[in-house]
Amino acid sequence: MIQNNMMGLGKNRSTIRELFEFGRKRKAEIGAENVFDFSLGNPSVPAPKAVEEAIRELLSEKDPVSLHGYTSAQGDAGVRRVIAENLTARYGVKCDPDLVYMTCGAAASLTISLNALVGEGDEVAVPAPYFPEYRVFVEKAGAKLVEVPGDEGFGLDLAAMERAVNEKTAAIILNSPNNPTGVVLKEAELRALAELLKKKEKETGRPVYLISDEPYRELIYRGKKTALPAAFYPRTLTCYSYSKALSLPGERIGYIAVSPEMPEAGDVYAAVCGAGRALGFVCAPALFQYVAGKCDGVLPDLAAYDENRRLLTDGLRAIGYETASPDGAFYLFVKAPDGNARAFSEKAKEFEILLVPGDDFGGPGWARLAYCVKKETIERSMPAFRALFESYGA
Ligand code: PLP
């Protein structure tokens, strides 16, 4: 029998996808250059040159049968070793290659981790605003997503987290740099959260896992540094994706690293392998596993994103918009002039601007602009943004 919940998910596209499709039609009607499409987080800089070089090397070095053949279910051992060594060398976190599981991007990293660790009756606490697919992933795993409000600057509100975590909490999902706000959590916030979770574990007597969703880890500006939650909290699963850092979202490659610092790491890893198996996510795409092994840590053209970030933030603030202060990812959160983000997104369409209302992200009143676009799109959009702002009588 058709499962109604799945049919519902299939029929009701996400707001982001709806807008993207609207944009596609509108571009065909009036020309792509006349639509200011800030809807989708699709990297706008090409994959670094090292990716092409790695592919060429692999095609000439490896015999085609093994290059395109199955790897072990959890991924190629050599690639997992490189990833573990780099995590330790770059971020000072302990990592064991035998606790790394290669995945089809961050979405798979998250669904595998959730299915490994949460079930019926459990709660998963998520600081808001957050990536809307979390709700789909959490609910498919049988659990309930509990939104935890953030602080005024879209950082962690530890008091709210303290109130949200209880004996039903199986996991929390953290995402820094954040989609949709671009905010990067500070080391002090991560340390304080780690202490809070350890205290909660003692009080409730149950482990709380920290699922750290890190697809934007390297996309950081203004000389800011990022610390990894795994450095402070033993029960961490580092969920990574090469989609954004290597501009490879269509190739579907990432990983989960289970921290060896948690006492039950072997069992958690077994559950990760089991969830990967049950969900059909065994043996991530082989060619791109090897590319990841060669290019792990290679950075994209951050200067291009940084310039877009400055242009858009400064431009919108000069017009009068209130915005968040993004240090990472490629998103800017902008306040709807009258506080109604859905109406703001609809009105923006009249000015050929596509922006996503924050309501689905747990950030009502705000809208997300993905600035992974051509610089000219931002420059050319400014008169439209001004007209949009003035249409509010401001
Ligand atoms: N998590 C966050 C916060 C994202 O923004 C995205 C994609 O935009 C994903 C996960 C999914 O990433 P992937 O394409 O690697 O599955």
PDB file of N, CA and C in Angstrom, residues 86-184:
ATOM      1  N   ASN A  86      43.708  13.565   8.772  1.00  0.00           N
ATOM      2  CA  ASN A  86      43.500  15.008   8.555  1.00  0.00           C
ATOM      3  C   ASN A  86      42.652  15.633   9.660  1.00  0.00           C
ATOM      4  N   LEU A  87      41.633  14.908  10.119  1.00  0.00           N
ATOM      5  CA  LEU A  87      40.792  15.464  11.189  1.00  0.00           C
ATOM      6  C   LEU A  87      41.635  15.725  12.433  1.00  0.00           C
ATOM      7  N   THR A  88      42.530  14.800  12.728  1.00  0.00           N
ATOM      8  CA  THR A  88      43.384  14.963  13.905  1.00  0.00           C
ATOM      9  C   THR A  88      44.383  16.093  13.675  1.00  0.00           C
ATOM     10  N   ALA A  89      45.026  16.095  12.488  1.00  0.00           N
ATOM     11  CA  ALA A  89      46.065  17.097  12.229  1.00  0.00           C
ATOM     12  C   ALA A  89      45.468  18.503  12.176  1.00  0.00           C
ATOM     13  N   ARG A  90      44.303  18.666  11.585  1.00  0.00           N
ATOM     14  CA  ARG A  90      43.768  20.020  11.373  1.00  0.00           C
ATOM     15  C   ARG A  90      42.975  20.541  12.563  1.00  0.00           C
ATOM     16  N   TYR A  91      42.278  19.636  13.225  1.00  0.00           N
ATOM     17  CA  TYR A  91      41.345  20.122  14.253  1.00  0.00           C
ATOM     18  C   TYR A  91      41.651  19.568  15.653  1.00  0.00           C
ATOM     19  N   GLY A  92      42.668  18.743  15.742  1.00  0.00           N
ATOM     20  CA  GLY A  92      43.062  18.232  17.049  1.00  0.00           C
ATOM     21  C   GLY A  92      42.053  17.277  17.662  1.00  0.00           C
ATOM     22  N   VAL A  93      41.172  16.692  16.835  1.00  0.00           N
ATOM     23  CA  VAL A  93      40.226  15.737  17.407  1.00  0.00           C
ATOM     24  C   VAL A  93      40.753  14.317  17.175  1.00  0.00           C
ATOM     25  N   LYS A  94      40.523  13.454  18.133  1.00  0.00           N
ATOM     26  CA  LYS A  94      40.949  12.062  17.955  1.00  0.00           C
ATOM     27  C   LYS A  94      40.041  11.409  16.918  1.00  0.00           C
ATOM     28  N   CYS A  95      40.619  10.589  16.074  1.00  0.00           N
ATOM     29  CA  CYS A  95      39.805   9.950  15.038  1.00  0.00           C
ATOM     30  C   CYS A  95      40.435   8.612  14.672  1.00  0.00           C
ATOM     31  N   ASP A  96      39.590   7.623  14.448  1.00  0.00           N
ATOM     32  CA  ASP A  96      40.071   6.279  14.134  1.00  0.00           C
ATOM     33  C   ASP A  96      39.490   5.890  12.766  1.00  0.00           C
ATOM     34  N   PRO A  97      40.354   5.540  11.801  1.00  0.00           N
ATOM     35  CA  PRO A  97      39.820   5.210  10.467  1.00  0.00           C
ATOM     36  C   PRO A  97      38.792   4.096  10.511  1.00  0.00           C
ATOM     37  N   ASP A  98      38.895   3.220  11.514  1.00  0.00           N
ATOM     38  CA  ASP A  98      37.923   2.133  11.605  1.00  0.00           C
ATOM     39  C   ASP A  98      36.597   2.567  12.224  1.00  0.00           C
ATOM     40  N   LEU A  99      36.497   3.872  12.518  1.00  0.00           N
ATOM     41  CA  LEU A  99      35.223   4.426  12.986  1.00  0.00           C
ATOM     42  C   LEU A  99      34.700   5.479  12.001  1.00  0.00           C
ATOM     43  N   VAL A 100      35.256   5.435  10.774  1.00  0.00           N
ATOM     44  CA  VAL A 100      34.789   6.368   9.724  1.00  0.00           C
ATOM     45  C   VAL A 100      33.947   5.582   8.731  1.00  0.00           C
ATOM     46  N   TYR A 101      32.815   6.164   8.327  1.00  0.00           N
ATOM     47  CA  TYR A 101      31.894   5.514   7.380  1.00  0.00           C
ATOM     48  C   TYR A 101      31.641   6.473   6.225  1.00  0.00           C
ATOM     49  N   MET A 102      31.986   6.075   5.011  1.00  0.00           N
ATOM     50  CA  MET A 102      31.793   6.939   3.836  1.00  0.00           C
ATOM     51  C   MET A 102      30.306   6.944   3.441  1.00  0.00           C
ATOM     52  N   THR A 103      29.814   8.136   3.100  1.00  0.00           N
ATOM     53  CA  THR A 103      28.377   8.275   2.807  1.00  0.00           C
ATOM     54  C   THR A 103      28.139   9.036   1.502  1.00  0.00           C
ATOM     55  N   CYS A 104      26.861   9.037   1.087  1.00  0.00           N
ATOM     56  CA  CYS A 104      26.445   9.843  -0.076  1.00  0.00           C
ATOM     57  C   CYS A 104      26.077  11.244   0.405  1.00  0.00           C
ATOM     58  N   GLY A 105      27.043  12.005   0.894  1.00  0.00           N
ATOM     59  CA  GLY A 105      26.810  13.396   1.295  1.00  0.00           C
ATOM     60  C   GLY A 105      26.224  13.533   2.691  1.00  0.00           C
ATOM     61  N   ALA A 106      26.016  14.806   3.078  1.00  0.00           N
ATOM     62  CA  ALA A 106      25.577  15.095   4.445  1.00  0.00           C
ATOM     63  C   ALA A 106      24.180  14.548   4.725  1.00  0.00           C
ATOM     64  N   ALA A 107      23.314  14.555   3.715  1.00  0.00           N
ATOM     65  CA  ALA A 107      21.958  14.050   3.944  1.00  0.00           C
ATOM     66  C   ALA A 107      22.029  12.585   4.387  1.00  0.00           C
ATOM     67  N   ALA A 108      22.860  11.808   3.721  1.00  0.00           N
ATOM     68  CA  ALA A 108      23.008  10.393   4.110  1.00  0.00           C
ATOM     69  C   ALA A 108      23.712  10.280   5.460  1.00  0.00           C
ATOM     70  N   SER A 109      24.704  11.142   5.704  1.00  0.00           N
ATOM     71  CA  SER A 109      25.394  11.105   7.009  1.00  0.00           C
ATOM     72  C   SER A 109      24.381  11.303   8.133  1.00  0.00           C
ATOM     73  N   LEU A 110      23.465  12.225   7.915  1.00  0.00           N
ATOM     74  CA  LEU A 110      22.476  12.537   8.956  1.00  0.00           C
ATOM     75  C   LEU A 110      21.453  11.421   9.114  1.00  0.00           C
ATOM     76  N   THR A 111      20.919  10.928   8.005  1.00  0.00           N
ATOM     77  CA  THR A 111      19.872   9.897   8.140  1.00  0.00           C
ATOM     78  C   THR A 111      20.472   8.626   8.732  1.00  0.00           C
ATOM     79  N   ILE A 112      21.696   8.293   8.335  1.00  0.00           N
ATOM     80  CA  ILE A 112      22.326   7.091   8.902  1.00  0.00           C
ATOM     81  C   ILE A 112      22.539   7.280  10.411  1.00  0.00           C
ATOM     82  N   SER A 113      23.094   8.433  10.787  1.00  0.00           N
ATOM     83  CA  SER A 113      23.365   8.662  12.222  1.00  0.00           C
ATOM     84  C   SER A 113      22.073   8.626  13.023  1.00  0.00           C
ATOM     85  N   LEU A 114      21.027   9.275  12.502  1.00  0.00           N
ATOM     86  CA  LEU A 114      19.757   9.306  13.239  1.00  0.00           C
ATOM     87  C   LEU A 114      19.161   7.909  13.354  1.00  0.00           C
ATOM     88  N   ASN A 115      19.171   7.160  12.268  1.00  0.00           N
ATOM     89  CA  ASN A 115      18.588   5.816  12.331  1.00  0.00           C
ATOM     90  C   ASN A 115      19.402   4.891  13.216  1.00  0.00           C
ATOM     91  N   ALA A 116      20.688   5.191  13.354  1.00  0.00           N
ATOM     92  CA  ALA A 116      21.526   4.374  14.234  1.00  0.00           C
ATOM     93  C   ALA A 116      21.239   4.647  15.705  1.00  0.00           C
ATOM     94  N   LEU A 117      20.780   5.870  16.021  1.00  0.00           N
ATOM     95  CA  LEU A 117      20.792   6.297  17.426  1.00  0.00           C
ATOM     96  C   LEU A 117      19.452   6.693  18.019  1.00  0.00           C
ATOM     97  N   VAL A 118      18.440   6.935  17.187  1.00  0.00           N
ATOM     98  CA  VAL A 118      17.168   7.376  17.769  1.00  0.00           C
ATOM     99  C   VAL A 118      16.023   6.510  17.264  1.00  0.00           C
ATOM    100  N   GLY A 119      14.943   6.470  18.056  1.00  0.00           N
ATOM    101  CA  GLY A 119      13.790   5.655  17.666  1.00  0.00           C
ATOM    102  C   GLY A 119      12.505   6.239  18.222  1.00  0.00           C
ATOM    103  N   GLU A 120      11.446   5.421  18.162  1.00  0.00           N
ATOM    104  CA  GLU A 120      10.115   5.847  18.615  1.00  0.00           C
ATOM    105  C   GLU A 120      10.183   6.395  20.041  1.00  0.00           C
ATOM    106  N   GLY A 121       9.526   7.505  20.256  1.00  0.00           N
ATOM    107  CA  GLY A 121       9.439   8.074  21.609  1.00  0.00           C
ATOM    108  C   GLY A 121      10.611   8.977  21.963  1.00  0.00           C
ATOM    109  N   ASP A 122      11.653   8.954  21.145  1.00  0.00           N
ATOM    110  CA  ASP A 122      12.824   9.798  21.429  1.00  0.00           C
ATOM    111  C   ASP A 122      12.613  11.215  20.915  1.00  0.00           C
ATOM    112  N   GLU A 123      13.384  12.110  21.489  1.00  0.00           N
ATOM    113  CA  GLU A 123      13.401  13.490  21.003  1.00  0.00           C
ATOM    114  C   GLU A 123      14.796  13.845  20.488  1.00  0.00           C
ATOM    115  N   VAL A 124      14.811  14.694  19.476  1.00  0.00           N
ATOM    116  CA  VAL A 124      16.085  15.206  18.958  1.00  0.00           C
ATOM    117  C   VAL A 124      16.001  16.729  19.058  1.00  0.00           C
ATOM    118  N   ALA A 125      16.885  17.296  19.863  1.00  0.00           N
ATOM    119  CA  ALA A 125      16.853  18.751  20.086  1.00  0.00           C
ATOM    120  C   ALA A 125      17.691  19.446  19.020  1.00  0.00           C
ATOM    121  N   VAL A 126      17.103  20.485  18.416  1.00  0.00           N
ATOM    122  CA  VAL A 126      17.783  21.173  17.316  1.00  0.00           C
ATOM    123  C   VAL A 126      17.713  22.682  17.532  1.00  0.00           C
ATOM    124  N   PRO A 127      18.866  23.330  17.686  1.00  0.00           N
ATOM    125  CA  PRO A 127      18.832  24.789  17.812  1.00  0.00           C
ATOM    126  C   PRO A 127      18.263  25.417  16.547  1.00  0.00           C
ATOM    127  N   ALA A 128      17.362  26.370  16.718  1.00  0.00           N
ATOM    128  CA  ALA A 128      16.762  27.063  15.570  1.00  0.00           C
ATOM    129  C   ALA A 128      17.537  28.360  15.328  1.00  0.00           C
ATOM    130  N   PRO A 129      17.582  28.814  14.074  1.00  0.00           N
ATOM    131  CA  PRO A 129      17.033  28.192  12.871  1.00  0.00           C
ATOM    132  C   PRO A 129      17.903  27.020  12.391  1.00  0.00           C
ATOM    133  N   TYR A 130      17.288  26.150  11.576  1.00  0.00           N
ATOM    134  CA  TYR A 130      17.973  24.920  11.165  1.00  0.00           C
ATOM    135  C   TYR A 130      17.547  24.527   9.749  1.00  0.00           C
ATOM    136  N   PHE A 131      18.325  23.639   9.156  1.00  0.00           N
ATOM    137  CA  PHE A 131      18.067  23.121   7.804  1.00  0.00           C
ATOM    138  C   PHE A 131      16.756  22.306   7.848  1.00  0.00           C
ATOM    139  N   PRO A 132      15.739  22.692   7.041  1.00  0.00           N
ATOM    140  CA  PRO A 132      14.405  22.081   7.202  1.00  0.00           C
ATOM    141  C   PRO A 132      14.352  20.568   7.001  1.00  0.00           C
ATOM    142  N   GLU A 133      15.290  20.007   6.232  1.00  0.00           N
ATOM    143  CA  GLU A 133      15.241  18.561   6.022  1.00  0.00           C
ATOM    144  C   GLU A 133      15.486  17.785   7.324  1.00  0.00           C
ATOM    145  N   TYR A 134      16.037  18.440   8.348  1.00  0.00           N
ATOM    146  CA  TYR A 134      16.238  17.737   9.622  1.00  0.00           C
ATOM    147  C   TYR A 134      14.918  17.125  10.113  1.00  0.00           C
ATOM    148  N   ARG A 135      13.843  17.890   9.945  1.00  0.00           N
ATOM    149  CA  ARG A 135      12.555  17.395  10.443  1.00  0.00           C
ATOM    150  C   ARG A 135      12.165  16.101   9.715  1.00  0.00           C
ATOM    151  N   VAL A 136      12.369  16.082   8.395  1.00  0.00           N
ATOM    152  CA  VAL A 136      12.042  14.890   7.606  1.00  0.00           C
ATOM    153  C   VAL A 136      12.892  13.704   8.085  1.00  0.00           C
ATOM    154  N   PHE A 137      14.184  13.962   8.269  1.00  0.00           N
ATOM    155  CA  PHE A 137      15.101  12.866   8.659  1.00  0.00           C
ATOM    156  C   PHE A 137      14.776  12.347  10.065  1.00  0.00           C
ATOM    157  N   VAL A 138      14.524  13.277  10.979  1.00  0.00           N
ATOM    158  CA  VAL A 138      14.258  12.885  12.378  1.00  0.00           C
ATOM    159  C   VAL A 138      12.960  12.088  12.448  1.00  0.00           C
ATOM    160  N   GLU A 139      11.929  12.581  11.759  1.00  0.00           N
ATOM    161  CA  GLU A 139      10.626  11.906  11.842  1.00  0.00           C
ATOM    162  C   GLU A 139      10.666  10.546  11.164  1.00  0.00           C
ATOM    163  N   LYS A 140      11.435  10.409  10.082  1.00  0.00           N
ATOM    164  CA  LYS A 140      11.552   9.090   9.423  1.00  0.00           C
ATOM    165  C   LYS A 140      12.222   8.085  10.368  1.00  0.00           C
ATOM    166  N   ALA A 141      13.088   8.599  11.232  1.00  0.00           N
ATOM    167  CA  ALA A 141      13.745   7.708  12.197  1.00  0.00           C
ATOM    168  C   ALA A 141      12.815   7.410  13.378  1.00  0.00           C
ATOM    169  N   GLY A 142      11.620   7.991  13.379  1.00  0.00           N
ATOM    170  CA  GLY A 142      10.629   7.672  14.414  1.00  0.00           C
ATOM    171  C   GLY A 142      10.619   8.640  15.569  1.00  0.00           C
ATOM    172  N   ALA A 143      11.501   9.613  15.567  1.00  0.00           N
ATOM    173  CA  ALA A 143      11.622  10.506  16.724  1.00  0.00           C
ATOM    174  C   ALA A 143      10.927  11.841  16.469  1.00  0.00           C
ATOM    175  N   LYS A 144      10.976  12.692  17.485  1.00  0.00           N
ATOM    176  CA  LYS A 144      10.319  13.997  17.394  1.00  0.00           C
ATOM    177  C   LYS A 144      11.382  15.090  17.409  1.00  0.00           C
ATOM    178  N   LEU A 145      11.280  16.035  16.472  1.00  0.00           N
ATOM    179  CA  LEU A 145      12.234  17.154  16.480  1.00  0.00           C
ATOM    180  C   LEU A 145      11.742  18.220  17.444  1.00  0.00           C
ATOM    181  N   VAL A 146      12.610  18.617  18.361  1.00  0.00           N
ATOM    182  CA  VAL A 146      12.262  19.668  19.316  1.00  0.00           C
ATOM    183  C   VAL A 146      13.094  20.902  18.974  1.00  0.00           C
ATOM    184  N   GLU A 147      12.403  21.954  18.566  1.00  0.00           N
ATOM    185  CA  GLU A 147      13.102  23.198  18.220  1.00  0.00           C
ATOM    186  C   GLU A 147      13.565  23.902  19.475  1.00  0.00           C
ATOM    187  N   VAL A 148      14.830  24.300  19.496  1.00  0.00           N
ATOM    188  CA  VAL A 148      15.345  25.047  20.639  1.00  0.00           C
ATOM    189  C   VAL A 148      15.691  26.451  20.134  1.00  0.00           C
ATOM    190  N   PRO A 149      15.019  27.479  20.661  1.00  0.00           N
ATOM    191  CA  PRO A 149      15.306  28.818  20.139  1.00  0.00           C
ATOM    192  C   PRO A 149      16.766  29.199  20.356  1.00  0.00           C
ATOM    193  N   GLY A 150      17.311  29.968  19.403  1.00  0.00           N
ATOM    194  CA  GLY A 150      18.686  30.445  19.560  1.00  0.00           C
ATOM    195  C   GLY A 150      18.692  31.782  20.277  1.00  0.00           C
ATOM    196  N   ASP A 151      19.880  32.373  20.476  1.00  0.00           N
ATOM    197  CA  ASP A 151      19.911  33.690  21.115  1.00  0.00           C
ATOM    198  C   ASP A 151      19.689  34.768  20.052  1.00  0.00           C
ATOM    199  N   GLU A 152      19.773  36.020  20.437  1.00  0.00           N
ATOM    200  CA  GLU A 152      19.415  37.106  19.515  1.00  0.00           C
ATOM    201  C   GLU A 152      20.299  37.170  18.281  1.00  0.00           C
ATOM    202  N   GLY A 153      21.575  36.791  18.457  1.00  0.00           N
ATOM    203  CA  GLY A 153      22.508  36.822  17.323  1.00  0.00           C
ATOM    204  C   GLY A 153      22.564  35.486  16.596  1.00  0.00           C
ATOM    205  N   PHE A 154      21.572  34.629  16.824  1.00  0.00           N
ATOM    206  CA  PHE A 154      21.490  33.291  16.220  1.00  0.00           C
ATOM    207  C   PHE A 154      22.602  32.360  16.694  1.00  0.00           C
ATOM    208  N   GLY A 155      23.139  32.629  17.884  1.00  0.00           N
ATOM    209  CA  GLY A 155      24.055  31.672  18.517  1.00  0.00           C
ATOM    210  C   GLY A 155      23.252  30.727  19.396  1.00  0.00           C
ATOM    211  N   LEU A 156      23.963  29.940  20.218  1.00  0.00           N
ATOM    212  CA  LEU A 156      23.269  28.987  21.090  1.00  0.00           C
ATOM    213  C   LEU A 156      22.682  29.703  22.298  1.00  0.00           C
ATOM    214  N   ASP A 157      21.450  29.359  22.652  1.00  0.00           N
ATOM    215  CA  ASP A 157      20.869  29.831  23.902  1.00  0.00           C
ATOM    216  C   ASP A 157      20.951  28.640  24.869  1.00  0.00           C
ATOM    217  N   LEU A 158      21.966  28.685  25.728  1.00  0.00           N
ATOM    218  CA  LEU A 158      22.213  27.509  26.574  1.00  0.00           C
ATOM    219  C   LEU A 158      21.098  27.278  27.586  1.00  0.00           C
ATOM    220  N   ALA A 159      20.476  28.375  28.031  1.00  0.00           N
ATOM    221  CA  ALA A 159      19.373  28.210  28.997  1.00  0.00           C
ATOM    222  C   ALA A 159      18.217  27.482  28.308  1.00  0.00           C
ATOM    223  N   ALA A 160      17.965  27.848  27.048  1.00  0.00           N
ATOM    224  CA  ALA A 160      16.880  27.179  26.312  1.00  0.00           C
ATOM    225  C   ALA A 160      17.249  25.714  26.065  1.00  0.00           C
ATOM    226  N   MET A 161      18.511  25.467  25.805  1.00  0.00           N
ATOM    227  CA  MET A 161      18.959  24.080  25.583  1.00  0.00           C
ATOM    228  C   MET A 161      18.809  23.274  26.878  1.00  0.00           C
ATOM    229  N   GLU A 162      19.163  23.900  27.985  1.00  0.00           N
ATOM    230  CA  GLU A 162      19.024  23.256  29.304  1.00  0.00           C
ATOM    231  C   GLU A 162      17.566  22.834  29.536  1.00  0.00           C
ATOM    232  N   ARG A 163      16.638  23.706  29.150  1.00  0.00           N
ATOM    233  CA  ARG A 163      15.216  23.397  29.338  1.00  0.00           C
ATOM    234  C   ARG A 163      14.748  22.292  28.381  1.00  0.00           C
ATOM    235  N   ALA A 164      15.363  22.256  27.182  1.00  0.00           N
ATOM    236  CA  ALA A 164      14.863  21.332  26.144  1.00  0.00           C
ATOM    237  C   ALA A 164      15.354  19.896  26.341  1.00  0.00           C
ATOM    238  N   VAL A 165      16.567  19.740  26.880  1.00  0.00           N
ATOM    239  CA  VAL A 165      17.131  18.385  26.970  1.00  0.00           C
ATOM    240  C   VAL A 165      16.564  17.688  28.208  1.00  0.00           C
ATOM    241  N   ASN A 166      15.964  16.522  27.995  1.00  0.00           N
ATOM    242  CA  ASN A 166      15.360  15.779  29.111  1.00  0.00           C
ATOM    243  C   ASN A 166      15.624  14.285  28.923  1.00  0.00           C
ATOM    244  N   GLU A 167      14.936  13.452  29.697  1.00  0.00           N
ATOM    245  CA  GLU A 167      15.230  12.013  29.643  1.00  0.00           C
ATOM    246  C   GLU A 167      14.815  11.383  28.319  1.00  0.00           C
ATOM    247  N   LYS A 168      14.051  12.113  27.488  1.00  0.00           N
ATOM    248  CA  LYS A 168      13.661  11.570  26.174  1.00  0.00           C
ATOM    249  C   LYS A 168      14.671  11.952  25.082  1.00  0.00           C
ATOM    250  N   THR A 169      15.578  12.871  25.410  1.00  0.00           N
ATOM    251  CA  THR A 169      16.481  13.384  24.374  1.00  0.00           C
ATOM    252  C   THR A 169      17.557  12.352  24.030  1.00  0.00           C
ATOM    253  N   ALA A 170      17.510  11.878  22.791  1.00  0.00           N
ATOM    254  CA  ALA A 170      18.509  10.889  22.364  1.00  0.00           C
ATOM    255  C   ALA A 170      19.687  11.568  21.684  1.00  0.00           C
ATOM    256  N   ALA A 171      19.436  12.709  21.047  1.00  0.00           N
ATOM    257  CA  ALA A 171      20.505  13.359  20.280  1.00  0.00           C
ATOM    258  C   ALA A 171      20.201  14.835  20.109  1.00  0.00           C
ATOM    259  N   ILE A 172      21.243  15.592  19.810  1.00  0.00           N
ATOM    260  CA  ILE A 172      21.010  16.950  19.322  1.00  0.00           C
ATOM    261  C   ILE A 172      21.748  17.084  17.989  1.00  0.00           C
ATOM    262  N   ILE A 173      21.218  17.929  17.130  1.00  0.00           N
ATOM    263  CA  ILE A 173      21.902  18.186  15.853  1.00  0.00           C
ATOM    264  C   ILE A 173      22.424  19.617  15.891  1.00  0.00           C
ATOM    265  N   LEU A 174      23.717  19.743  15.623  1.00  0.00           N
ATOM    266  CA  LEU A 174      24.349  21.062  15.598  1.00  0.00           C
ATOM    267  C   LEU A 174      24.825  21.335  14.185  1.00  0.00           C
ATOM    268  N   ASN A 175      24.723  22.574  13.743  1.00  0.00           N
ATOM    269  CA  ASN A 175      25.136  22.902  12.379  1.00  0.00           C
ATOM    270  C   ASN A 175      25.854  24.257  12.380  1.00  0.00           C
ATOM    271  N   SER A 176      27.167  24.185  12.324  1.00  0.00           N
ATOM    272  CA  SER A 176      27.978  25.408  12.309  1.00  0.00           C
ATOM    273  C   SER A 176      29.135  25.205  11.342  1.00  0.00           C
ATOM    274  N   PRO A 177      29.342  26.172  10.429  1.00  0.00           N
ATOM    275  CA  PRO A 177      28.557  27.332  10.064  1.00  0.00           C
ATOM    276  C   PRO A 177      27.135  26.926   9.674  1.00  0.00           C
ATOM    277  N   ASN A 178      26.218  27.846   9.963  1.00  0.00           N
ATOM    278  CA  ASN A 178      24.817  27.476   9.923  1.00  0.00           C
ATOM    279  C   ASN A 178      24.110  27.835   8.607  1.00  0.00           C
ATOM    280  N   ASN A 179      23.286  26.901   8.178  1.00  0.00           N
ATOM    281  CA  ASN A 179      22.305  27.159   7.150  1.00  0.00           C
ATOM    282  C   ASN A 179      20.973  27.264   7.904  1.00  0.00           C
ATOM    283  N   PRO A 180      20.323  28.374   7.991  1.00  0.00           N
ATOM    284  CA  PRO A 180      20.291  29.513   7.070  1.00  0.00           C
ATOM    285  C   PRO A 180      20.976  30.795   7.527  1.00  0.00           C
ATOM    286  N   THR A 181      21.612  30.874   8.690  1.00  0.00           N
ATOM    287  CA  THR A 181      22.031  32.204   9.170  1.00  0.00           C
ATOM    288  C   THR A 181      23.473  32.558   8.827  1.00  0.00           C
ATOM    289  N   GLY A 182      24.303  31.560   8.506  1.00  0.00           N
ATOM    290  CA  GLY A 182      25.725  31.812   8.251  1.00  0.00           C
ATOM    291  C   GLY A 182      26.532  31.981   9.530  1.00  0.00           C
ATOM    292  N   VAL A 183      25.863  31.875  10.684  1.00  0.00           N
ATOM    293  CA  VAL A 183      26.552  32.104  11.953  1.00  0.00           C
ATOM    294  C   VAL A 183      27.457  30.911  12.301  1.00  0.00           C
ATOM    295  N   VAL A 184      28.643  31.236  12.818  1.00  0.00           N
ATOM    296  CA  VAL A 184      29.609  30.203  13.222  1.00  0.00           C
ATOM    297  C   VAL A 184      29.645  30.175  14.749  1.00  0.00           C
TER     298      VAL A 184
END
